[in-house]
């Protein structure tokens, strides 16, 4: 199947067999059957989000008698399921369904942290280095060709990741190609390894400028920050989860890949964020990897139907572990910090649950756990009515009124601990995202447990306040926490706890959570309810219509958990053809 082309199955049958009737309404209900023109309208609204065109109505009428006009609707459904508008409908459905927020600011706009690249801007006309690129901050004389001390500035020419096939000139500290540089932590000049620390202090942008971002906007930072810029990285990371869902629907992939898979979709700017996270964690070998930005290296990847192969703006499929090896491919990785020592190899990639948009959009593990349960398992968290609880002291999972929800959500939240923002950013550079305990970089002296300088702010203060030993969220003993402070980051569900009635196999991170909601059946039921609402116009009541929901889930699972065949089966049902 060519990238961006027609998915498997051909245009004549939407890639699945035409199912027979699913319900046999009583004779007195047959009067509710929709007229052929209304049925066409309903199919168009369900699959495209817009009514049929005048030309389509005319073509239906010209088809012949009532039976021929109904057959026209069947062919319309098959054809529409292979049109780009169906992909767009699935994207918009998922965007509204997931309702993941845009990555928030923690400082003044255009503060945006997930980029983790230093911004470079072009020198203005009339300067000695007009057209060259320099660091936006911290190198005021670079466009004059000078260092701060008046000596000639560094200058280098390279092929940048953001414009493959071209060359640009970096000037000043941005153009420094030395292996070492000078930073000023706490005002003290310190020599650092530039490959390790990135473009800090006098260190440059690295090979192909992968540690920097060229900003073409009027004011550096807003290009990626403003949500109305469809190609801004902040907007793109916000869209990635919904785009992955649409990708699965378009290519007839099992929808469980949404949370169990090791791949995602994204244009070059999305993938740059994952590479930057890996570089921040010390994986410097990625400096030389051009597979994510050089078109000939990714031109065969499956893409969305709205772009062409090789387009850097296409939503193309990519391996998440290839972009950020700390999001590992191992599907059964286990690490118990209560009994094991040393660095965690990584967190298993888990579709949208390890996407930057989801993890950075929800800044705390309990938010992530609660929203993941609501979005993907259709859980509802409502406050208690007229109940009496024990006194709250330190653990919301077992004490006080809050335990009504926390005893359900904390076993989910425990899987989302190893991702946290530190500090704030400016113009796309400055903030860091920690994956505590992972790799060689994200470890700190034991002083962080006491909140001593420089460990007084987030995320240390949050960890110290909420990762308390002997709680539902942090099931380690005080002795274990003292012996190994990183045991507080335990991120799998111990065998004496359950989530949705399921016992964990010990897989750490969001993948462990994903396995549990799939095993419980909650994920399948939730997906079916949302797709049913899109096509049929209403949700399925899991209490009043339990039998109907079970039947729909059975059909969905037996069909390989694929969206397109299930959507078609719904359009073939008697309920779809009736007026209720």
Coordinates of C-alpha atoms in Angstrom, one line a residue:
X1 CA 0.0 0.0 0.0
X2 CA 1.6 3.3 -1.0
X3 CA 1.9 6.0 1.7
X4 CA -1.1 8.2 1.8
X5 CA -2.8 6.0 -0.8
X6 CA -6.0 3.9 -0.5
X7 CA -5.9 1.6 2.6
X8 CA -6.2 -2.2 2.1
X9 CA -9.6 -3.5 1.1
X10 CA -10.3 -1.6 -2.1
X11 CA -12.8 1.2 -2.6
X12 CA -15.7 -1.2 -3.4
X13 CA -16.3 -2.7 0.1
X14 CA -14.5 -0.4 2.6
X15 CA -12.2 -3.2 3.5
X16 CA -14.7 -5.5 5.1
X17 CA -17.5 -7.8 4.3
X18 CA -21.0 -6.4 4.3
X19 CA -22.7 -7.6 7.4
X20 CA -26.3 -8.8 7.5
X21 CA -29.0 -7.1 9.5
X22 CA -28.2 -6.9 13.2
X23 CA -31.8 -6.3 14.5
X24 CA -35.2 -7.4 13.3
X25 CA -37.6 -4.7 14.3
X26 CA -41.3 -5.6 14.9
X27 CA -43.7 -4.9 12.1
X28 CA -45.2 -1.9 13.9
X29 CA -41.8 -0.3 14.1
X30 CA -41.1 -0.5 10.3
X31 CA -42.9 2.8 9.8
X32 CA -39.9 4.4 11.4
X33 CA -37.6 3.5 8.6
X34 CA -35.9 6.6 7.1
X35 CA -36.6 7.6 3.5
X36 CA -33.6 7.0 1.2
X37 CA -32.7 10.7 1.1
X38 CA -32.8 11.0 4.9
X39 CA -30.6 7.9 5.2
X40 CA -28.1 9.5 2.8
X41 CA -28.1 12.6 4.9
X42 CA -27.5 10.6 8.1
X43 CA -24.7 8.7 6.6
X44 CA -23.0 11.8 5.3
X45 CA -23.3 13.6 8.7
X46 CA -21.9 10.5 10.5
X47 CA -18.9 9.9 8.2
X48 CA -18.1 13.4 7.0
X49 CA -19.7 15.8 9.5
X50 CA -21.5 17.7 6.7
X51 CA -24.8 17.0 4.7
X52 CA -24.7 15.6 1.2
X53 CA -24.2 18.0 -1.7
X54 CA -27.0 18.8 -4.2
X55 CA -25.2 16.7 -6.8
X56 CA -25.2 13.7 -4.5
X57 CA -28.9 14.1 -3.8
X58 CA -29.5 14.4 -7.5
X59 CA -27.4 11.3 -8.2
X60 CA -29.3 9.3 -5.6
X61 CA -32.7 10.3 -7.1
X62 CA -31.4 9.4 -10.6
X63 CA -30.4 5.9 -9.4
X64 CA -34.0 4.7 -9.8
X65 CA -36.6 3.2 -7.4
X66 CA -36.4 3.0 -3.6
X67 CA -34.3 -0.1 -3.6
X68 CA -31.8 1.5 -6.0
X69 CA -31.6 4.7 -3.9
X70 CA -30.9 2.6 -0.8
X71 CA -28.2 0.8 -2.7
X72 CA -26.8 4.2 -3.6
X73 CA -26.4 4.9 0.2
X74 CA -24.5 1.7 0.6
X75 CA -22.1 2.6 -2.2
X76 CA -21.8 6.2 -0.8
X77 CA -20.7 4.7 2.6
X78 CA -18.1 2.5 1.0
X79 CA -16.8 5.4 -1.1
X80 CA -16.8 7.9 1.8
X81 CA -14.9 5.5 4.1
X82 CA -12.0 5.8 1.8
X83 CA -12.1 9.6 1.3
X84 CA -9.8 12.0 3.2
X85 CA -12.9 13.5 4.8
X86 CA -13.3 10.3 6.8
X87 CA -9.8 10.7 8.1
X88 CA -10.6 14.3 9.0
X89 CA -13.9 13.2 10.8
X90 CA -12.0 10.6 12.8
X91 CA -9.4 13.2 13.8
X92 CA -12.0 15.8 14.9
X93 CA -13.9 13.1 16.7
X94 CA -10.8 12.0 18.7
X95 CA -9.7 15.6 19.4
X96 CA -13.1 16.3 21.0
X97 CA -13.3 13.0 22.7
X98 CA -9.8 13.1 24.3
X99 CA -10.1 16.8 25.1
X100 CA -6.4 17.0 26.0
X101 CA -5.4 20.6 26.8
X102 CA -2.7 22.5 25.0
X103 CA 0.6 22.3 26.9
X104 CA 0.3 25.1 29.5
X105 CA 2.7 28.0 30.3
X106 CA 4.2 28.3 33.7
X107 CA 5.7 31.7 33.0
X108 CA 4.8 34.7 30.7
X109 CA 4.0 34.0 27.1
X110 CA 5.5 32.8 24.8
X111 CA 7.0 30.5 27.5
X112 CA 6.8 27.0 26.0
X113 CA 8.9 24.2 27.5
X114 CA 8.5 21.0 25.5
X115 CA 10.6 22.3 22.7
X116 CA 13.9 22.0 24.7
X117 CA 15.8 23.7 21.9
X118 CA 17.5 27.1 22.0
X119 CA 16.0 29.7 19.7
X120 CA 18.1 31.3 16.9
X121 CA 17.1 34.4 14.9
X122 CA 18.4 35.9 11.7
X123 CA 20.7 39.0 11.9
X124 CA 18.9 42.0 10.4
X125 CA 19.9 43.7 7.1
X126 CA 22.6 46.3 7.6
X127 CA 24.5 44.3 10.1
X128 CA 27.9 42.7 9.3
X129 CA 26.4 39.2 9.4
X130 CA 23.0 39.9 7.8
X131 CA 21.1 36.7 7.2
X132 CA 23.1 34.6 9.5
X133 CA 21.5 33.0 12.6
X134 CA 22.4 33.8 16.2
X135 CA 21.1 32.9 19.6
X136 CA 18.1 35.1 20.4
X137 CA 19.4 35.9 23.9
X138 CA 22.9 36.1 25.4
X139 CA 25.0 37.0 22.4
X140 CA 24.3 40.7 21.6
X141 CA 27.4 41.4 19.3
X142 CA 27.2 38.3 17.2
X143 CA 25.5 40.0 14.2
X144 CA 28.5 42.5 14.2
X145 CA 30.8 39.5 13.9
X146 CA 32.2 39.9 17.5
X147 CA 32.3 38.1 20.8
X148 CA 31.4 40.1 23.9
X149 CA 35.1 40.7 24.4
X150 CA 35.5 42.2 20.9
X151 CA 37.4 39.3 19.3
X152 CA 36.0 37.7 16.1
X153 CA 32.9 35.6 16.6
X154 CA 32.7 31.9 15.7
X155 CA 31.0 31.2 12.4
X156 CA 30.0 27.9 10.7
X157 CA 28.0 26.8 7.7
X158 CA 25.8 23.7 7.8
X159 CA 22.7 21.9 6.5
X160 CA 20.0 22.6 9.2
X161 CA 17.4 20.1 10.3
X162 CA 14.6 22.5 9.7
X163 CA 15.6 23.2 6.0
X164 CA 17.1 20.0 4.5
X165 CA 18.9 20.5 1.2
X166 CA 19.9 24.1 2.1
X167 CA 22.8 25.6 4.0
X168 CA 22.7 28.3 6.7
X169 CA 25.4 30.2 8.6
X170 CA 25.4 30.2 12.3
X171 CA 27.3 33.0 14.0
X172 CA 28.5 33.7 17.5
X173 CA 28.1 31.2 20.2
X174 CA 25.4 29.4 18.0
X175 CA 28.2 28.7 15.6
X176 CA 30.6 27.3 18.2
X177 CA 31.7 23.8 17.1
X178 CA 34.1 23.2 20.0
X179 CA 33.5 20.1 22.2
X180 CA 33.6 22.3 25.3
X181 CA 32.1 25.6 26.4
X182 CA 31.6 27.9 29.3
X183 CA 28.4 28.2 31.4
X184 CA 27.8 30.4 34.4
X185 CA 25.8 28.4 37.0
X186 CA 25.4 30.6 40.1
X187 CA 27.7 33.2 38.5
X188 CA 30.8 30.9 38.4
X189 CA 32.4 30.2 35.0
X190 CA 32.3 26.4 34.5
X191 CA 33.7 24.4 31.6
X192 CA 31.2 21.9 30.2
X193 CA 30.9 19.2 27.5
X194 CA 28.8 20.8 24.8
X195 CA 27.5 17.4 23.5
X196 CA 26.1 16.7 26.9
X197 CA 24.7 20.1 28.0
X198 CA 23.5 21.3 24.6
X199 CA 23.4 25.0 23.6
X200 CA 24.0 26.5 27.0
X201 CA 26.4 29.3 27.7
X202 CA 28.9 29.4 24.8
X203 CA 28.1 26.0 23.4
X204 CA 26.7 25.9 19.9
X205 CA 23.7 24.3 18.2
X206 CA 25.5 21.0 17.4
X207 CA 25.5 18.9 14.2
X208 CA 22.9 20.1 11.7
X209 CA 21.8 22.5 14.5
X210 CA 19.6 19.8 16.0
X211 CA 19.8 21.5 19.5
X212 CA 18.3 24.8 18.1
X213 CA 15.2 26.0 16.4
X214 CA 15.1 28.7 13.8
X215 CA 12.3 31.1 14.5
X216 CA 11.0 33.1 11.5
X217 CA 8.4 35.0 13.5
X218 CA 8.3 38.7 14.3
X219 CA 9.0 38.0 17.9
X220 CA 11.0 34.8 18.7
X221 CA 9.0 32.3 20.5
X222 CA 5.4 33.1 19.3
X223 CA 5.8 31.0 16.1
X224 CA 5.7 27.8 18.1
X225 CA 3.7 29.1 21.1
X226 CA 0.5 30.5 19.6
X227 CA -2.2 27.8 19.2
X228 CA -3.6 29.4 16.0
X229 CA -0.4 28.5 14.1
X230 CA -1.3 25.1 12.6
X231 CA 2.4 24.3 12.1
X232 CA 3.6 25.5 15.5
X233 CA 5.1 22.8 17.6
X234 CA 2.8 23.4 20.6
X235 CA -0.3 23.0 18.4
X236 CA 1.2 19.9 16.7
X237 CA 2.0 18.1 20.0
X238 CA -1.6 18.9 21.1
X239 CA -2.9 17.2 18.0
X240 CA -0.7 14.2 18.0
X241 CA -2.9 11.9 20.1
X242 CA -6.0 12.6 17.9
X243 CA -4.0 12.2 14.7
X244 CA -2.8 8.8 15.9
X245 CA -6.4 7.7 16.3
X246 CA -7.3 8.9 12.8
X247 CA -4.2 7.2 11.5
X248 CA -5.4 3.9 13.0
X249 CA -8.8 4.3 11.5
X250 CA -7.4 5.2 8.0
X251 CA -5.0 2.3 7.8
X252 CA -7.3 -0.3 9.5
X253 CA -5.0 -0.8 12.5
X254 CA -6.3 -2.3 15.7
X255 CA -7.3 0.6 18.0
X256 CA -5.4 -1.0 20.9
X257 CA -2.3 0.4 19.2
X258 CA -3.5 3.8 20.5
X259 CA -2.3 2.8 24.0
X260 CA -0.2 -0.4 23.5
X261 CA 1.8 0.6 20.4
X262 CA 5.4 1.7 20.0
X263 CA 4.7 4.0 17.1
X264 CA 3.0 7.4 16.6
X265 CA 2.5 9.9 13.9
X266 CA 4.0 13.4 13.5
X267 CA 5.6 15.9 11.2
X268 CA 9.3 16.8 11.6
X269 CA 8.6 19.4 14.3
X270 CA 6.8 16.9 16.5
X271 CA 9.6 14.4 16.2
X272 CA 12.1 17.1 17.0
X273 CA 10.6 17.3 20.5
X274 CA 11.1 13.6 21.1
X275 CA 14.7 13.8 19.9
X276 CA 15.3 16.8 22.1
X277 CA 14.0 14.9 25.2
X278 CA 16.4 12.1 24.4
X279 CA 19.3 14.5 24.0
X280 CA 18.5 16.2 27.3
X281 CA 18.8 12.8 28.9
X282 CA 22.3 12.2 27.6
X283 CA 21.7 10.2 24.4
X284 CA 24.2 12.2 22.4
X285 CA 24.4 9.6 19.6
X286 CA 21.2 11.1 18.2
X287 CA 23.2 14.2 17.1
X288 CA 24.1 12.2 14.0
X289 CA 20.7 10.7 13.3
X290 CA 19.1 12.3 10.3
X291 CA 16.3 9.8 9.8
X292 CA 13.7 12.1 11.3
X293 CA 14.5 15.3 9.3
X294 CA 15.9 14.2 5.9
X295 CA 13.0 13.5 3.5
X296 CA 14.7 10.6 1.6
X297 CA 15.0 8.8 4.9
X298 CA 11.2 8.9 5.7
X299 CA 9.6 9.1 2.3
X300 CA 8.2 5.6 2.5
X301 CA 6.5 6.0 5.9
X302 CA 2.7 5.7 6.0
X303 CA 1.2 9.2 6.1
X304 CA -2.2 11.0 6.4
X305 CA -4.3 11.3 3.2
X306 CA -4.0 15.1 3.2
X307 CA -0.3 15.3 2.4
X308 CA 2.2 13.7 0.0
X309 CA 5.2 11.4 0.8
X310 CA 8.3 13.2 1.8
X311 CA 6.4 16.3 3.0
X312 CA 8.0 17.4 6.3
X313 CA 4.5 18.6 7.4
X314 CA 2.8 15.2 6.8
X315 CA 1.5 13.3 9.7
X316 CA 3.8 10.3 9.1
X317 CA 4.3 7.2 11.1
X318 CA 7.4 6.9 13.2
X319 CA 8.9 4.6 15.8
X320 CA 8.8 6.4 19.2
X321 CA 11.8 4.4 20.6
X322 CA 13.8 5.5 17.6
X323 CA 13.2 9.2 18.3
X324 CA 13.5 8.9 22.1
X325 CA 15.2 5.6 23.2
X326 CA 14.2 6.3 26.8
X327 CA 10.6 5.3 25.6
X328 CA 11.6 1.7 25.1
X329 CA 10.2 -0.9 22.7
X330 CA 10.3 -3.7 25.4
X331 CA 6.6 -4.7 26.0
X332 CA 7.3 -6.4 29.4
X333 CA 9.9 -4.2 31.0
X334 CA 9.9 -4.5 34.8
X335 CA 11.8 -2.6 37.4
X336 CA 11.0 -2.7 41.1
X337 CA 13.0 0.1 42.9
X338 CA 12.2 -1.6 46.3
X339 CA 14.6 -4.4 45.4
X340 CA 16.6 -3.3 42.4
X341 CA 19.3 -0.6 42.2
X342 CA 20.8 1.3 39.3
X343 CA 19.2 3.3 36.6
X344 CA 15.9 2.5 35.0
X345 CA 16.5 1.6 31.3
X346 CA 13.5 3.6 30.2
X347 CA 9.7 3.7 30.2
X348 CA 7.9 1.5 27.7
X349 CA 6.3 3.5 24.8
X350 CA 2.5 3.3 25.1
X351 CA 0.9 5.2 22.2
X352 CA -0.8 8.4 23.3
X353 CA -0.1 7.7 27.0
X354 CA 3.6 8.5 26.5
X355 CA 3.0 11.3 24.0
X356 CA 4.5 14.6 25.0
X357 CA 1.1 16.3 24.4
X358 CA -0.5 14.0 27.0
X359 CA 2.3 14.0 29.5
X360 CA 3.1 17.7 29.4
X361 CA -0.6 18.7 28.9
X362 CA -1.3 17.1 32.3
X363 CA 1.5 18.2 34.6
X364 CA 0.8 15.8 37.4
X365 CA 0.5 12.0 37.7
X366 CA -2.9 12.0 39.3
X367 CA -4.3 14.3 36.6
X368 CA -2.9 11.9 34.0
X369 CA -4.3 8.9 35.7
X370 CA -7.8 10.4 36.2
X371 CA -8.0 11.7 32.7
X372 CA -6.7 8.4 31.2
X373 CA -9.5 6.5 33.0
X374 CA -12.1 9.0 31.9
X375 CA -11.0 9.2 28.3
X376 CA -10.1 5.5 27.7
X377 CA -12.1 3.5 30.2
X378 CA -15.2 5.8 30.4
X379 CA -14.8 6.0 34.1
X380 CA -16.8 8.7 35.9
X381 CA -15.5 10.4 39.1
X382 CA -18.3 11.9 41.1
X383 CA -18.2 13.3 44.6
X384 CA -19.8 11.2 47.4
X385 CA -23.3 11.9 48.7
X386 CA -24.0 11.6 52.4
X387 CA -21.1 9.3 53.3
X388 CA -18.9 9.4 56.3
X389 CA -15.1 8.9 56.0
X390 CA -12.2 8.5 58.3
X391 CA -10.1 11.5 59.0
X392 CA -7.7 12.7 56.4
X393 CA -4.0 12.8 57.5
X394 CA -1.6 12.1 54.7
X395 CA -3.0 9.7 52.1
X396 CA -6.0 10.7 49.9
X397 CA -6.2 7.2 48.6
X398 CA -7.2 5.7 52.0
X399 CA -8.2 8.7 54.2
X400 CA -10.8 11.4 54.1
X401 CA -13.5 12.3 51.7
X402 CA -11.1 12.3 48.7
X403 CA -10.5 8.6 49.0
X404 CA -13.9 8.0 47.3
X405 CA -12.1 8.8 44.0
X406 CA -8.5 8.4 44.9
X407 CA -8.8 4.7 45.8
X408 CA -9.7 4.2 42.1
X409 CA -7.5 6.8 40.5
X410 CA -4.3 6.4 42.5
X411 CA -3.7 2.8 41.2
X412 CA -3.8 4.4 37.7
X413 CA -1.8 7.5 38.6
X414 CA 1.1 5.4 39.9
X415 CA 2.0 4.5 36.3
X416 CA 2.6 8.1 35.3
X417 CA 5.3 9.3 37.7
X418 CA 8.4 9.4 35.5
X419 CA 7.8 12.7 33.6
X420 CA 7.9 16.1 35.2
X421 CA 8.7 19.7 34.1
X422 CA 11.5 21.6 35.9
X423 CA 11.6 25.4 35.8
X424 CA 10.2 27.6 33.0
X425 CA 11.3 28.4 29.5
X426 CA 11.7 31.4 27.3
X427 CA 11.5 31.5 23.5
X428 CA 11.5 27.7 23.5
X429 CA 14.6 27.2 25.6
X430 CA 15.3 26.9 29.3
X431 CA 12.9 24.4 30.8
X432 CA 13.7 20.8 31.3
X433 CA 11.6 17.7 31.4
X434 CA 12.9 15.1 33.9
X435 CA 12.3 11.3 33.7
X436 CA 13.5 10.6 37.2
X437 CA 15.6 7.5 37.7
X438 CA 15.9 6.9 34.0
X439 CA 19.3 6.8 32.2
X440 CA 22.4 8.6 33.4
X441 CA 21.3 12.2 33.8
X442 CA 18.1 12.3 35.8
X443 CA 19.5 11.5 39.2
X444 CA 20.2 13.9 42.1
X445 CA 22.0 14.0 45.4
X446 CA 19.9 12.9 48.4
X447 CA 19.6 16.5 49.4
X448 CA 16.5 16.8 47.0
X449 CA 14.5 14.8 49.6
X450 CA 15.0 17.7 52.1
X451 CA 14.1 20.4 49.6
X452 CA 17.5 22.0 50.1
X453 CA 18.8 24.5 47.6
X454 CA 18.7 24.1 44.6
X455 CA 15.9 21.6 45.1
X456 CA 13.2 23.8 46.6
X457 CA 11.0 24.2 43.6
X458 CA 9.1 21.9 41.3
X459 CA 9.2 19.1 40.6
X460 CA 11.1 18.3 43.8
X461 CA 8.6 20.0 46.1
X462 CA 5.8 18.0 44.5
X463 CA 7.6 14.7 44.8
X464 CA 8.4 15.5 48.5
X465 CA 4.9 16.4 49.3
X466 CA 2.9 13.7 47.5
X467 CA 5.2 10.7 47.1
X468 CA 4.9 9.7 50.7
X469 CA 5.9 6.2 51.7
X470 CA 3.2 3.8 52.8
X471 CA 0.5 5.4 50.7
X472 CA -1.6 4.1 47.9
X473 CA 0.3 6.2 45.3
X474 CA 3.7 5.2 46.8
X475 CA 3.6 1.7 48.2
X476 CA 7.2 1.6 49.6
X477 CA 8.2 1.6 53.3
X478 CA 9.9 4.4 55.0
X479 CA 13.1 2.3 55.3
X480 CA 13.1 1.6 51.6
X481 CA 12.7 5.3 50.8
X482 CA 15.5 6.1 53.1
X483 CA 17.8 3.5 51.6
X484 CA 16.9 4.5 48.0
X485 CA 15.1 7.8 47.6
X486 CA 14.4 6.9 43.9
X487 CA 12.1 4.0 45.2
X488 CA 9.5 6.8 45.6
X489 CA 9.2 6.7 41.8
X490 CA 7.8 3.2 41.8
X491 CA 5.5 3.2 38.8
X492 CA 3.8 -0.2 38.5
X493 CA 0.9 -1.6 40.5
X494 CA 1.9 -4.1 43.2
X495 CA 0.2 -7.4 43.2
X496 CA -1.8 -6.6 46.3
X497 CA -3.6 -3.9 44.5
X498 CA -6.0 -4.0 41.5
X499 CA -7.2 -1.6 38.8
X500 CA -10.6 -2.3 37.3
X501 CA -10.4 -5.7 38.9
X502 CA -7.1 -6.5 37.2
X503 CA -3.8 -7.5 38.7
X504 CA -0.7 -6.0 37.1
X505 CA 2.0 -8.2 35.4
X506 CA 4.6 -5.7 36.7
X507 CA 5.1 -3.7 33.5
X508 CA 6.2 -0.2 34.5
X509 CA 4.9 3.1 33.3
X510 CA 1.8 4.0 31.2
X511 CA 2.1 0.7 29.3
X512 CA 1.3 -1.1 32.5
X513 CA -1.8 1.0 32.9
X514 CA -2.8 0.3 29.3
X515 CA -2.5 -3.4 29.7
X516 CA -4.8 -3.3 32.7
X517 CA -7.6 -1.3 31.0
X518 CA -7.5 -3.5 27.9
X519 CA -7.6 -6.7 30.0
X520 CA -10.6 -5.4 32.0
X521 CA -12.6 -4.9 28.8
X522 CA -13.1 -1.2 29.8
X523 CA -11.1 0.1 26.9
X524 CA -13.1 -1.8 24.2
X525 CA -16.4 -0.8 25.8
X526 CA -15.3 2.8 25.9
X527 CA -14.2 2.9 22.3
X528 CA -17.4 1.3 21.1
X529 CA -19.5 3.8 23.0
X530 CA -17.7 6.7 21.4
X531 CA -17.8 5.4 17.9
X532 CA -21.4 4.4 18.4
X533 CA -22.1 8.0 19.4
X534 CA -20.4 9.4 16.4
X535 CA -22.3 7.1 13.9
X536 CA -25.6 6.6 15.6
X537 CA -25.9 10.0 17.3
X538 CA -26.1 8.7 20.8
X539 CA -24.1 6.9 23.5
X540 CA -24.9 3.5 24.8
X541 CA -26.1 3.4 28.4
X542 CA -23.9 0.7 30.0
X543 CA -26.5 0.1 32.7
X544 CA -29.8 0.1 30.8
X545 CA -28.4 -1.4 27.6
X546 CA -25.8 -3.8 28.9
X547 CA -26.8 -6.6 26.5
X548 CA -26.7 -4.3 23.5
X549 CA -23.3 -2.9 24.6
X550 CA -21.9 -6.5 25.0
X551 CA -23.1 -7.4 21.5
X552 CA -21.5 -4.4 20.0
X553 CA -18.2 -5.0 21.8
X554 CA -18.2 -8.6 20.7
X555 CA -18.6 -7.5 17.0
X556 CA -15.9 -4.9 17.4
X557 CA -13.3 -7.3 19.0
X558 CA -14.1 -10.1 16.6
X559 CA -13.5 -7.6 13.7
X560 CA -9.9 -7.0 14.9
X561 CA -10.8 -3.8 16.8
X562 CA -10.7 -1.9 13.5
X563 CA -12.6 1.4 13.2
X564 CA -13.6 1.4 9.6
X565 CA -15.3 -2.1 9.5
X566 CA -17.1 -1.4 12.7
X567 CA -18.3 2.0 11.4
X568 CA -19.6 0.3 8.3
X569 CA -21.4 -2.4 10.3
X570 CA -23.2 0.4 12.3
X571 CA -24.4 2.0 9.0
X572 CA -25.8 -1.3 7.9
X573 CA -27.8 -1.9 11.1
X574 CA -31.6 -1.5 11.2
X575 CA -31.2 1.0 14.0
X576 CA -29.2 3.3 11.8
X577 CA -31.9 3.1 9.1
X578 CA -34.7 4.0 11.6
X579 CA -35.8 7.5 12.6
X580 CA -35.2 7.2 16.3

